[in-house]
Short mmCIF file of C-alpha atoms in Angstrom, two decimals:
data_model
loop_
_atom_site.label_atom_id
_atom_site.label_comp_id
_atom_site.label_asym_id
_atom_site.label_seq_id
_atom_site.Cartn_x
_atom_site.Cartn_y
_atom_site.Cartn_z
CA UNK A 1 111.05 99.95 99.76
CA UNK A 2 112.53 96.83 101.32
CA UNK A 3 115.44 94.81 99.97
CA UNK A 4 113.39 93.49 97.06
CA UNK A 5 115.19 91.64 94.30
CA UNK A 6 115.00 92.02 90.57
CA UNK A 7 112.24 89.69 89.38
CA UNK A 8 112.83 87.29 86.50
CA UNK A 9 111.68 88.64 83.15
CA UNK A 10 109.37 85.75 82.37
CA UNK A 11 106.68 86.54 79.81
CA UNK A 12 103.90 84.77 81.67
CA UNK A 13 102.79 86.49 84.84
CA UNK A 14 105.94 88.58 85.36
CA UNK A 15 104.19 91.96 85.35
CA UNK A 16 101.35 90.60 87.48
CA UNK A 17 103.83 89.28 90.02
CA UNK A 18 105.57 92.64 90.15
CA UNK A 19 102.27 94.45 90.70
CA UNK A 20 101.35 92.00 93.46
CA UNK A 21 104.58 92.58 95.33
CA UNK A 22 104.13 96.35 95.03
CA UNK A 23 100.47 96.42 96.08
CA UNK A 24 101.29 96.76 99.75
CA UNK A 25 104.31 98.46 101.27
CA UNK A 26 106.54 96.65 103.71
CA UNK A 27 107.27 99.44 106.17
CA UNK A 28 109.07 97.25 108.72
CA UNK A 29 112.03 99.23 110.03
CA UNK A 30 115.41 97.82 109.09
CA UNK A 31 117.60 97.02 112.12
CA UNK A 32 120.26 99.57 112.93
CA UNK A 33 122.94 99.42 110.25
CA UNK A 34 126.14 97.49 110.86
CA UNK A 35 128.37 99.06 108.23
CA UNK A 36 130.68 96.40 106.83
CA UNK A 37 132.25 98.62 104.16
CA UNK A 38 135.98 99.35 104.38
CA UNK A 39 136.42 102.88 105.69
CA UNK A 40 138.00 105.41 103.40
CA UNK A 41 140.89 106.86 105.38
CA UNK A 42 142.69 109.66 103.55
CA UNK A 43 145.16 110.40 106.37
CA UNK A 44 147.98 108.18 107.52
CA UNK A 45 148.79 107.96 111.24
CA UNK A 46 151.20 110.89 111.03
CA UNK A 47 148.52 113.19 109.58
CA UNK A 48 145.97 112.13 112.22
CA UNK A 49 148.47 113.11 114.92
CA UNK A 50 149.21 116.35 113.04
CA UNK A 51 145.51 117.34 113.11
CA UNK A 52 145.24 116.32 116.77
CA UNK A 53 148.31 118.38 117.72
CA UNK A 54 147.06 121.43 115.79
CA UNK A 55 143.62 121.18 117.44
CA UNK A 56 145.15 120.87 120.91
CA UNK A 57 147.37 123.86 120.18
CA UNK A 58 144.26 125.87 119.24
CA UNK A 59 142.53 124.83 122.48
CA UNK A 60 145.55 125.68 124.62
CA UNK A 61 146.81 128.88 122.98
CA UNK A 62 143.88 130.42 121.07
CA UNK A 63 141.10 129.21 123.33
CA UNK A 64 137.38 128.87 122.82
CA UNK A 65 134.77 131.46 123.81
CA UNK A 66 131.99 130.15 126.07
CA UNK A 67 129.38 132.92 126.23
CA UNK A 68 127.73 131.54 129.33
CA UNK A 69 128.45 132.35 132.98
CA UNK A 70 127.48 128.89 134.22
CA UNK A 71 129.81 127.19 131.73
CA UNK A 72 132.66 129.53 132.67
CA UNK A 73 132.19 128.70 136.36
CA UNK A 74 132.05 125.00 135.51
CA UNK A 75 135.31 125.23 133.57
CA UNK A 76 137.05 127.06 136.42
CA UNK A 77 136.05 124.30 138.82
CA UNK A 78 137.31 121.71 136.30
CA UNK A 79 140.74 123.36 136.25
CA UNK A 80 140.65 125.17 132.90
CA UNK A 81 142.42 128.49 132.30
CA UNK A 82 139.51 130.93 132.03
CA UNK A 83 140.29 134.48 130.87
CA UNK A 84 137.13 136.53 130.63
CA UNK A 85 134.81 134.47 128.44
CA UNK A 86 137.67 132.67 126.69
CA UNK A 87 138.54 129.20 127.95
CA UNK A 88 142.00 127.78 127.35
CA UNK A 89 141.96 124.00 127.63
CA UNK A 90 145.03 121.94 128.48
CA UNK A 91 145.28 118.93 126.22
CA UNK A 92 145.66 116.63 129.20
CA UNK A 93 142.38 117.90 130.64
CA UNK A 94 140.62 117.46 127.29
CA UNK A 95 141.89 113.90 126.86
CA UNK A 96 140.92 113.00 130.42
CA UNK A 97 137.38 114.31 129.94
CA UNK A 98 136.60 112.81 126.54
CA UNK A 99 137.93 109.42 127.70
CA UNK A 100 134.70 108.93 129.69
CA UNK A 101 132.37 109.38 126.69
CA UNK A 102 130.84 105.98 125.83
CA UNK A 103 132.21 104.57 122.58
CA UNK A 104 128.77 103.16 121.80
CA UNK A 105 125.31 103.02 123.32
CA UNK A 106 121.78 101.95 122.47
CA UNK A 107 118.86 104.26 121.74
CA UNK A 108 115.65 103.00 123.33
CA UNK A 109 112.53 103.68 121.30
CA UNK A 110 108.89 103.66 122.41
CA UNK A 111 108.67 100.37 120.53
CA UNK A 112 111.54 98.17 121.82
CA UNK A 113 111.69 96.48 118.40
CA UNK A 114 112.98 99.84 117.12
CA UNK A 115 115.89 100.15 119.57
CA UNK A 116 119.12 100.90 117.70
CA UNK A 117 122.78 100.78 118.65
CA UNK A 118 125.13 103.66 117.84
CA UNK A 119 128.92 103.72 117.70
CA UNK A 120 131.73 101.68 116.17
CA UNK A 121 130.28 99.97 113.09
CA UNK A 122 126.71 100.73 114.20
CA UNK A 123 124.87 103.56 112.41
CA UNK A 124 121.39 105.02 111.93
CA UNK A 125 119.72 107.17 109.27
CA UNK A 126 117.83 110.26 110.51
CA UNK A 127 115.68 112.62 108.36
CA UNK A 128 116.49 116.28 107.79
CA UNK A 129 115.27 118.95 110.19
CA UNK A 130 114.83 122.70 110.40
CA UNK A 131 113.31 123.61 107.03
CA UNK A 132 111.32 126.88 107.00
CA UNK A 133 109.56 125.80 103.77
CA UNK A 134 108.38 122.58 102.20
CA UNK A 135 107.62 121.36 98.72
CA UNK A 136 104.32 119.63 99.38
CA UNK A 137 102.37 116.75 97.85
CA UNK A 138 101.64 118.99 94.85
CA UNK A 139 105.31 120.09 94.69
CA UNK A 140 104.33 123.62 95.75
CA UNK A 141 106.86 125.56 97.84
CA UNK A 142 105.16 127.14 100.86
CA UNK A 143 105.32 127.65 104.63
CA UNK A 144 104.64 124.47 106.62
CA UNK A 145 102.02 123.78 109.28
CA UNK A 146 101.80 121.31 112.14
CA UNK A 147 99.85 118.99 109.84
CA UNK A 148 102.75 119.09 107.38
CA UNK A 149 105.16 118.19 110.16
CA UNK A 150 102.91 115.26 111.12
CA UNK A 151 102.94 114.14 107.47
CA UNK A 152 106.75 113.97 107.49
CA UNK A 153 106.75 112.11 110.80
CA UNK A 154 104.35 109.60 109.24
CA UNK A 155 106.57 109.23 106.18
CA UNK A 156 109.54 108.68 108.50
CA UNK A 157 107.61 105.96 110.26
CA UNK A 158 106.74 104.30 106.94
CA UNK A 159 110.32 104.39 105.57
CA UNK A 160 112.19 101.20 106.54
CA UNK A 161 115.69 102.69 106.32
CA UNK A 162 114.91 105.72 108.50
CA UNK A 163 115.56 104.87 112.13
CA UNK A 164 114.21 108.08 113.67
CA UNK A 165 111.35 110.54 113.26
CA UNK A 166 113.75 113.42 114.11
CA UNK A 167 111.94 116.56 115.39
CA UNK A 168 111.10 119.75 113.45
CA UNK A 169 111.61 118.36 109.97
CA UNK A 170 109.73 121.50 108.94
CA UNK A 171 108.80 124.52 111.05
CA UNK A 172 105.06 124.58 111.91
CA UNK A 173 104.25 128.24 111.26
CA UNK A 174 100.69 127.91 112.55
CA UNK A 175 101.96 127.73 116.15
CA UNK A 176 103.70 130.49 118.16
CA UNK A 177 107.48 130.18 118.23
CA UNK A 178 107.56 130.30 122.02
CA UNK A 179 105.30 127.22 122.31
CA UNK A 180 106.18 125.40 119.12
CA UNK A 181 108.68 122.98 120.67
CA UNK A 182 105.92 121.31 122.69
CA UNK A 183 103.82 120.43 119.65
CA UNK A 184 106.89 119.38 117.66
CA UNK A 185 107.98 116.97 120.40
CA UNK A 186 104.49 115.54 120.76
CA UNK A 187 104.23 115.00 117.00
CA UNK A 188 107.54 113.09 117.01
CA UNK A 189 106.30 110.90 119.85
CA UNK A 190 102.76 110.39 118.56
CA UNK A 191 103.20 109.62 114.86
CA UNK A 192 106.12 107.19 115.12
CA UNK A 193 107.40 104.75 117.71
CA UNK A 194 110.99 105.05 116.52
CA UNK A 195 113.59 107.09 118.37
CA UNK A 196 113.38 110.86 117.86
CA UNK A 197 115.24 114.12 118.42
CA UNK A 198 114.59 116.73 121.10
CA UNK A 199 114.44 120.48 120.59
CA UNK A 200 117.40 122.50 121.88
CA UNK A 201 116.24 125.92 120.70
CA UNK A 202 116.51 127.28 124.26
CA UNK A 203 117.46 125.85 127.67
CA UNK A 204 113.82 126.08 128.79
CA UNK A 205 112.66 124.29 125.66
CA UNK A 206 115.22 121.55 126.25
CA UNK A 207 113.98 121.12 129.81
CA UNK A 208 110.42 120.77 128.51
CA UNK A 209 111.56 118.06 126.10
CA UNK A 210 113.26 116.21 128.95
CA UNK A 211 110.08 116.44 131.03
CA UNK A 212 108.03 115.03 128.14
CA UNK A 213 110.52 112.20 127.71
CA UNK A 214 110.22 111.45 131.42
CA UNK A 215 106.44 111.20 131.00
CA UNK A 216 106.78 108.85 128.03
CA UNK A 217 109.57 106.63 129.35
CA UNK A 218 109.79 107.29 133.10
CA UNK A 219 112.28 109.47 134.96
CA UNK A 220 114.34 106.55 136.25
CA UNK A 221 114.49 105.01 132.77
CA UNK A 222 116.07 108.21 131.39
CA UNK A 223 118.85 107.95 133.96
CA UNK A 224 120.20 104.80 132.36
CA UNK A 225 118.73 104.71 128.83
CA UNK A 226 119.28 107.18 125.95
CA UNK A 227 115.88 107.84 124.34
CA UNK A 228 116.36 111.04 122.34
CA UNK A 229 119.07 113.25 120.83
CA UNK A 230 119.77 116.96 121.20
CA UNK A 231 121.81 119.02 118.77
CA UNK A 232 124.03 121.88 119.93
CA UNK A 233 125.52 123.98 117.16
CA UNK A 234 128.72 125.95 117.70
CA UNK A 235 129.26 129.40 116.23
CA UNK A 236 132.39 128.84 114.20
CA UNK A 237 135.03 130.01 114.60
CA UNK A 238 135.54 128.91 118.21
CA UNK A 239 132.40 130.14 119.98
CA UNK A 240 129.72 128.32 122.01
CA UNK A 241 126.76 130.46 123.09
CA UNK A 242 124.49 130.55 126.12
CA UNK A 243 121.47 129.04 124.34
CA UNK A 244 123.28 125.93 123.13
CA UNK A 245 125.23 125.43 126.35
CA UNK A 246 122.11 125.71 128.49
CA UNK A 247 120.32 123.17 126.29
CA UNK A 248 123.37 120.92 126.47
CA UNK A 249 123.22 120.96 130.27
CA UNK A 250 119.50 120.08 130.22
CA UNK A 251 120.19 116.97 128.13
CA UNK A 252 123.45 115.85 129.76
CA UNK A 253 122.10 116.17 133.30
CA UNK A 254 119.37 113.70 132.34
CA UNK A 255 121.96 111.42 130.68
CA UNK A 256 120.66 112.07 127.17
CA UNK A 257 123.10 112.40 124.25
CA UNK A 258 123.83 115.61 122.39
CA UNK A 259 125.49 116.20 119.05
CA UNK A 260 128.36 118.67 119.56
CA UNK A 261 128.23 120.28 116.14
CA UNK A 262 130.48 123.06 114.85
CA UNK A 263 128.65 124.77 111.99
CA UNK A 264 131.20 124.86 109.19
CA UNK A 265 130.96 127.13 106.16
CA UNK A 266 134.33 126.28 104.72
CA UNK A 267 136.23 129.38 103.65
CA UNK A 268 133.89 131.76 105.50
CA UNK A 269 134.17 130.70 109.15
CA UNK A 270 137.13 128.34 108.72
CA UNK A 271 140.41 128.64 106.81
CA UNK A 272 139.96 128.24 103.05
CA UNK A 273 141.75 124.89 103.04
CA UNK A 274 140.52 121.42 103.98
CA UNK A 275 143.14 120.28 106.51
CA UNK A 276 143.28 123.51 108.60
CA UNK A 277 139.46 123.68 108.53
CA UNK A 278 139.29 120.16 109.97
CA UNK A 279 141.84 121.10 112.66
CA UNK A 280 139.65 124.05 113.69
CA UNK A 281 136.34 122.17 113.74
CA UNK A 282 138.04 119.30 115.57
CA UNK A 283 139.11 121.74 118.30
CA UNK A 284 135.56 123.14 118.47
CA UNK A 285 133.99 119.71 118.72
CA UNK A 286 136.48 118.56 121.36
CA UNK A 287 135.80 121.60 123.53
CA UNK A 288 132.07 120.83 123.57
CA UNK A 289 132.55 117.08 124.00
CA UNK A 290 134.79 117.79 126.97
CA UNK A 291 132.18 120.12 128.46
CA UNK A 292 129.53 117.38 128.33
CA UNK A 293 131.73 115.42 130.72
CA UNK A 294 132.16 118.44 132.99
CA UNK A 295 128.36 118.49 133.22
CA UNK A 296 128.06 114.76 133.89
CA UNK A 297 130.85 112.24 133.68
CA UNK A 298 130.01 109.26 131.51
CA UNK A 299 126.99 110.75 129.79
CA UNK A 300 126.73 109.85 126.10
CA UNK A 301 127.83 112.47 123.58
CA UNK A 302 128.40 112.50 119.82
CA UNK A 303 131.13 114.27 117.84
CA UNK A 304 129.11 116.40 115.44
CA UNK A 305 129.47 118.87 112.64
CA UNK A 306 127.58 120.49 109.81
CA UNK A 307 129.76 120.69 106.70
CA UNK A 308 129.34 123.04 103.80
CA UNK A 309 131.80 124.84 101.58
CA UNK A 310 131.22 128.41 100.44
CA UNK A 311 131.25 129.57 96.85
CA UNK A 312 133.99 132.15 96.52
CA UNK A 313 131.97 133.70 93.69
CA UNK A 314 128.68 134.26 95.53
CA UNK A 315 129.21 133.40 99.20
CA UNK A 316 126.45 130.79 98.97
CA UNK A 317 126.85 127.43 100.76
CA UNK A 318 127.49 124.50 98.42
CA UNK A 319 126.59 120.81 98.74
CA UNK A 320 128.13 117.70 97.21
CA UNK A 321 131.60 119.16 96.72
CA UNK A 322 134.74 116.99 96.85
CA UNK A 323 136.05 118.90 99.86
CA UNK A 324 132.95 117.97 101.89
CA UNK A 325 133.65 114.33 101.14
CA UNK A 326 137.30 114.69 102.12
CA UNK A 327 136.35 116.39 105.39
CA UNK A 328 133.90 113.59 106.17
CA UNK A 329 136.65 111.01 105.66
CA UNK A 330 139.02 112.99 107.89
CA UNK A 331 136.50 113.67 110.65
CA UNK A 332 135.63 109.99 110.73
CA UNK A 333 139.29 109.21 111.34
CA UNK A 334 139.53 111.80 114.12
CA UNK A 335 136.39 110.55 115.88
CA UNK A 336 137.74 106.99 115.80
CA UNK A 337 141.09 108.29 117.08
CA UNK A 338 139.28 109.67 120.14
CA UNK A 339 136.99 106.65 120.47
CA UNK A 340 133.69 108.54 120.25
CA UNK A 341 130.65 108.11 117.97
CA UNK A 342 130.17 110.79 115.34
CA UNK A 343 127.51 112.50 113.32
CA UNK A 344 127.46 113.69 109.73
CA UNK A 345 124.97 115.15 107.26
CA UNK A 346 123.81 112.98 104.41
CA UNK A 347 121.73 113.69 101.29
CA UNK A 348 122.25 117.46 101.14
CA UNK A 349 121.26 119.44 98.07
CA UNK A 350 121.42 123.07 97.05
CA UNK A 351 119.04 122.79 94.08
CA UNK A 352 115.77 124.70 94.10
CA UNK A 353 113.75 121.78 92.79
CA UNK A 354 114.15 118.02 92.83
CA UNK A 355 116.26 118.00 89.69
CA UNK A 356 119.47 116.35 88.48
CA UNK A 357 121.58 118.76 90.54
CA UNK A 358 119.79 117.65 93.71
CA UNK A 359 120.35 114.02 92.80
CA UNK A 360 124.04 114.39 92.01
CA UNK A 361 124.76 116.44 95.14
CA UNK A 362 122.93 114.00 97.39
CA UNK A 363 124.41 110.87 95.82
CA UNK A 364 127.95 112.24 96.06
CA UNK A 365 127.64 112.95 99.76
CA UNK A 366 125.73 109.73 100.49
CA UNK A 367 128.53 107.67 98.99
CA UNK A 368 131.19 109.52 100.97
CA UNK A 369 129.17 109.24 104.19
CA UNK A 370 128.83 105.48 103.81
CA UNK A 371 132.56 105.05 103.25
CA UNK A 372 133.48 107.45 106.06
CA UNK A 373 132.04 105.19 108.76
CA UNK A 374 129.64 107.78 110.20
CA UNK A 375 127.33 106.71 113.02
CA UNK A 376 124.55 109.30 113.38
CA UNK A 377 123.69 109.97 109.73
CA UNK A 378 121.48 113.05 109.96
CA UNK A 379 119.69 115.00 107.20
CA UNK A 380 119.16 111.73 105.34
CA UNK A 381 115.84 112.61 103.68
CA UNK A 382 114.27 115.68 102.13
CA UNK A 383 117.01 118.32 102.29
CA UNK A 384 117.16 120.73 99.34
CA UNK A 385 117.79 124.43 98.63
CA UNK A 386 120.59 124.42 101.25
CA UNK A 387 118.09 123.28 103.87
CA UNK A 388 115.56 126.01 103.16
CA UNK A 389 112.92 123.48 102.16
CA UNK A 390 112.08 119.84 102.71
CA UNK A 391 110.74 118.23 99.57
CA UNK A 392 108.16 115.47 99.93
CA UNK A 393 109.31 113.95 96.64
CA UNK A 394 112.97 114.06 97.58
CA UNK A 395 112.16 112.76 101.07
CA UNK A 396 110.78 109.44 99.82
CA UNK A 397 113.49 109.02 97.16
CA UNK A 398 116.23 109.84 99.68
CA UNK A 399 114.72 107.29 102.07
CA UNK A 400 114.91 104.66 99.35
CA UNK A 401 118.48 105.69 98.58
CA UNK A 402 119.29 105.10 102.25
CA UNK A 403 117.77 101.62 101.92
CA UNK A 404 120.02 100.99 98.91
CA UNK A 405 123.05 102.30 100.82
CA UNK A 406 122.07 100.07 103.74
CA UNK A 407 122.08 97.05 101.44
CA UNK A 408 125.47 98.00 99.99
CA UNK A 409 126.95 98.53 103.47
CA UNK A 410 125.85 95.05 104.56
CA UNK A 411 128.40 93.68 102.12
CA UNK A 412 128.14 90.57 99.94
CA UNK A 413 126.07 87.66 101.18
CA UNK A 414 127.82 84.30 101.32
CA UNK A 415 125.13 82.05 102.74
CA UNK A 416 124.06 80.74 99.30
CA UNK A 417 127.51 80.68 97.71
CA UNK A 418 127.68 76.90 97.28
CA UNK A 419 124.16 76.77 95.82
CA UNK A 420 125.01 79.55 93.37
CA UNK A 421 128.18 77.81 92.18
CA UNK A 422 126.19 74.58 91.79
CA UNK A 423 123.77 76.52 89.55
CA UNK A 424 126.67 77.48 87.26
CA UNK A 425 127.47 73.78 86.83
CA UNK A 426 123.81 72.93 86.24
CA UNK A 427 123.23 75.61 83.58
CA UNK A 428 126.55 75.49 81.74
CA UNK A 429 127.47 77.59 78.70
CA UNK A 430 124.71 79.40 76.80
CA UNK A 431 121.85 78.69 79.21
CA UNK A 432 119.79 80.97 81.44
CA UNK A 433 119.11 80.94 85.16
CA UNK A 434 115.51 82.19 85.30
CA UNK A 435 113.95 78.80 85.91
CA UNK A 436 116.68 77.36 88.12
CA UNK A 437 115.75 76.49 91.71
CA UNK A 438 118.50 78.76 93.09
CA UNK A 439 117.00 81.72 91.22
CA UNK A 440 113.48 80.84 92.32
CA UNK A 441 114.59 80.66 95.95
CA UNK A 442 116.69 83.84 95.94
CA UNK A 443 115.20 86.25 93.39
CA UNK A 444 113.42 88.36 96.00
CA UNK A 445 116.62 89.19 97.84
CA UNK A 446 119.31 88.76 95.18
CA UNK A 447 119.26 92.31 93.80
CA UNK A 448 117.73 95.49 95.19
CA UNK A 449 114.96 96.74 92.89
CA UNK A 450 114.16 100.42 93.54
CA UNK A 451 110.47 101.27 93.57
CA UNK A 452 111.06 104.86 92.44
CA UNK A 453 113.52 104.43 89.59
CA UNK A 454 112.05 103.56 86.19
CA UNK A 455 114.07 100.97 84.27
CA UNK A 456 111.42 100.01 81.73
CA UNK A 457 111.70 100.53 77.99
CA UNK A 458 110.80 103.98 76.70
CA UNK A 459 107.70 102.50 75.04
CA UNK A 460 106.42 101.16 78.35
CA UNK A 461 107.37 104.41 80.13
CA UNK A 462 105.33 106.42 77.59
CA UNK A 463 102.42 103.98 77.82
CA UNK A 464 102.37 104.44 81.61
CA UNK A 465 102.20 108.24 81.42
CA UNK A 466 105.82 109.36 80.90
CA UNK A 467 106.19 110.17 84.59
CA UNK A 468 109.43 111.77 85.79
CA UNK A 469 110.78 110.80 89.20
CA UNK A 470 109.14 113.73 91.05
CA UNK A 471 105.67 112.61 89.98
CA UNK A 472 106.44 108.98 90.82
CA UNK A 473 107.76 109.98 94.22
CA UNK A 474 104.69 112.06 95.06
CA UNK A 475 102.47 109.17 94.04
CA UNK A 476 104.48 106.93 96.35
CA UNK A 477 104.24 109.45 99.20
CA UNK A 478 100.44 109.53 98.89
CA UNK A 479 100.39 105.74 98.90
CA UNK A 480 102.49 105.60 102.07
CA UNK A 481 100.25 108.10 103.80
CA UNK A 482 97.11 106.12 102.84
CA UNK A 483 98.65 102.95 104.25
CA UNK A 484 99.99 104.60 107.42
CA UNK A 485 98.62 103.27 110.71
CA UNK A 486 99.34 105.29 113.82
CA UNK A 487 101.35 103.41 116.48
CA UNK A 488 99.07 104.40 119.34
CA UNK A 489 100.51 105.94 122.48
CA UNK A 490 99.52 104.44 125.79
CA UNK A 491 96.26 106.23 126.68
CA UNK A 492 97.37 107.31 130.15
CA UNK A 493 100.73 108.61 128.91
CA UNK A 494 99.05 110.38 126.02
CA UNK A 495 96.70 112.15 128.40
CA UNK A 496 99.60 113.11 130.67
CA UNK A 497 101.55 114.50 127.72
CA UNK A 498 98.57 116.55 126.54
CA UNK A 499 98.01 117.85 130.08
CA UNK A 500 101.67 118.85 130.28
CA UNK A 501 101.48 120.67 126.93
CA UNK A 502 98.29 122.48 127.99
CA UNK A 503 99.87 123.61 131.27
CA UNK A 504 103.07 124.80 129.63
CA UNK A 505 101.13 126.65 126.93
CA UNK A 506 99.29 128.49 129.72
CA UNK A 507 102.60 129.31 131.43
CA UNK A 508 104.53 130.35 128.30
CA UNK A 509 103.14 133.52 126.69
CA UNK A 510 102.42 133.06 122.98
CA UNK A 511 105.12 135.05 121.21
CA UNK A 512 107.17 135.08 118.03
CA UNK A 513 110.34 134.53 120.03
CA UNK A 514 111.99 131.58 121.73
CA UNK A 515 111.03 130.94 125.34
CA UNK A 516 114.04 131.82 127.47
CA UNK A 517 112.45 132.49 130.86
CA UNK A 518 109.12 130.70 131.50
#
């Protein structure tokens, strides 16, 4: 799963050498990505200003609904024009507020070796979240449990290109909804020492997450160090609700970043055209980004979105469409125009199984995401069936695809250029490079060799069982789980976290509804 090179095809010992290198998995996390690829910018400066002007016009003259009394009072104090629950935002006020959002910051993980920088050229890959079903180690679609969630957190920990364990990759149905956030957060903290996400499913839940982060890292540390990420989804078109705004306040007050994410179903809750849709979602994102700075000036925040286009035949959300790629390119330009880090969604698929459709959809969006210059690259592993399930097989293949994209985004290496040119002179016409010293010294890093793609002859493929990629991926997932070693929590902090969970589970009645009051 690391940046392993294509081995030389020597007859003697070649296969043995390959088996030896594959016998143990190098699960060392890759450093945060520094994306060296040229950004694909589909708008010239005039079009960027056109989108900005249209978005500001929407904020000033159409307004955004904030369905939350506290937010409305906050906006009045900040000088906004508040009419009922609709907030009209002067462009000067918006620009003044978003100017204090940090252009980049560093996430601090439980293991300092896993700290990652975000913003500018710096990016991270984060697994999918929120699936109500999974396709398990036997490729059976079913409801998940807390043990299934732990399995995905372990796979996240074992995947070098994934920089986060996220949060509820799948919903643990064996725990009450009202208390579920506590166990989800603990699983993220326990099974990986990478950075993670925090639940924002209610303001009370978000406060619990902040309290658990304070136990793990220390209250004073939170004041100056981002350690987790919250996601606040808007209700497009142009609505932010009480649940998301309350959760946003819980995170921002503790100086923890949130993704300000309009939820775009292009053609259903936006205009049925790419450029006007981007103008609308840009206005929505700006309104939330500005509000983070009303809550606490200078707190980190991330321009977010979820992008899907809607089939005009069925109304179903689609993945991997050209318009999604175009919107990613455009949103990247707008985020850079405002000088804020931004989030996108990565290997999305609408297929019902891990088939060719899932692969094409995911690869199309992955390529666009890498060339768009995104920073917080969410939903990078496992997403299928429009997010209705997380596939174990797709999870490990997606994670390897992220490793391949990581290698591509590093750009060409030049440190052995002179040695490589010297090898051309040594070998000359008609020779081969397999035995040359340059090849021997560089073969392990020269070319990425995927573990999960089969490039053997058909005869060898048949001899080895004719396995399709789903079967190979599930075999790999089992191998990763066998090799997984838990990064132990500090014993005292672990006990304090468990005591906190026990107390809150006594205080919060078990119910099939989100906790809004306890």
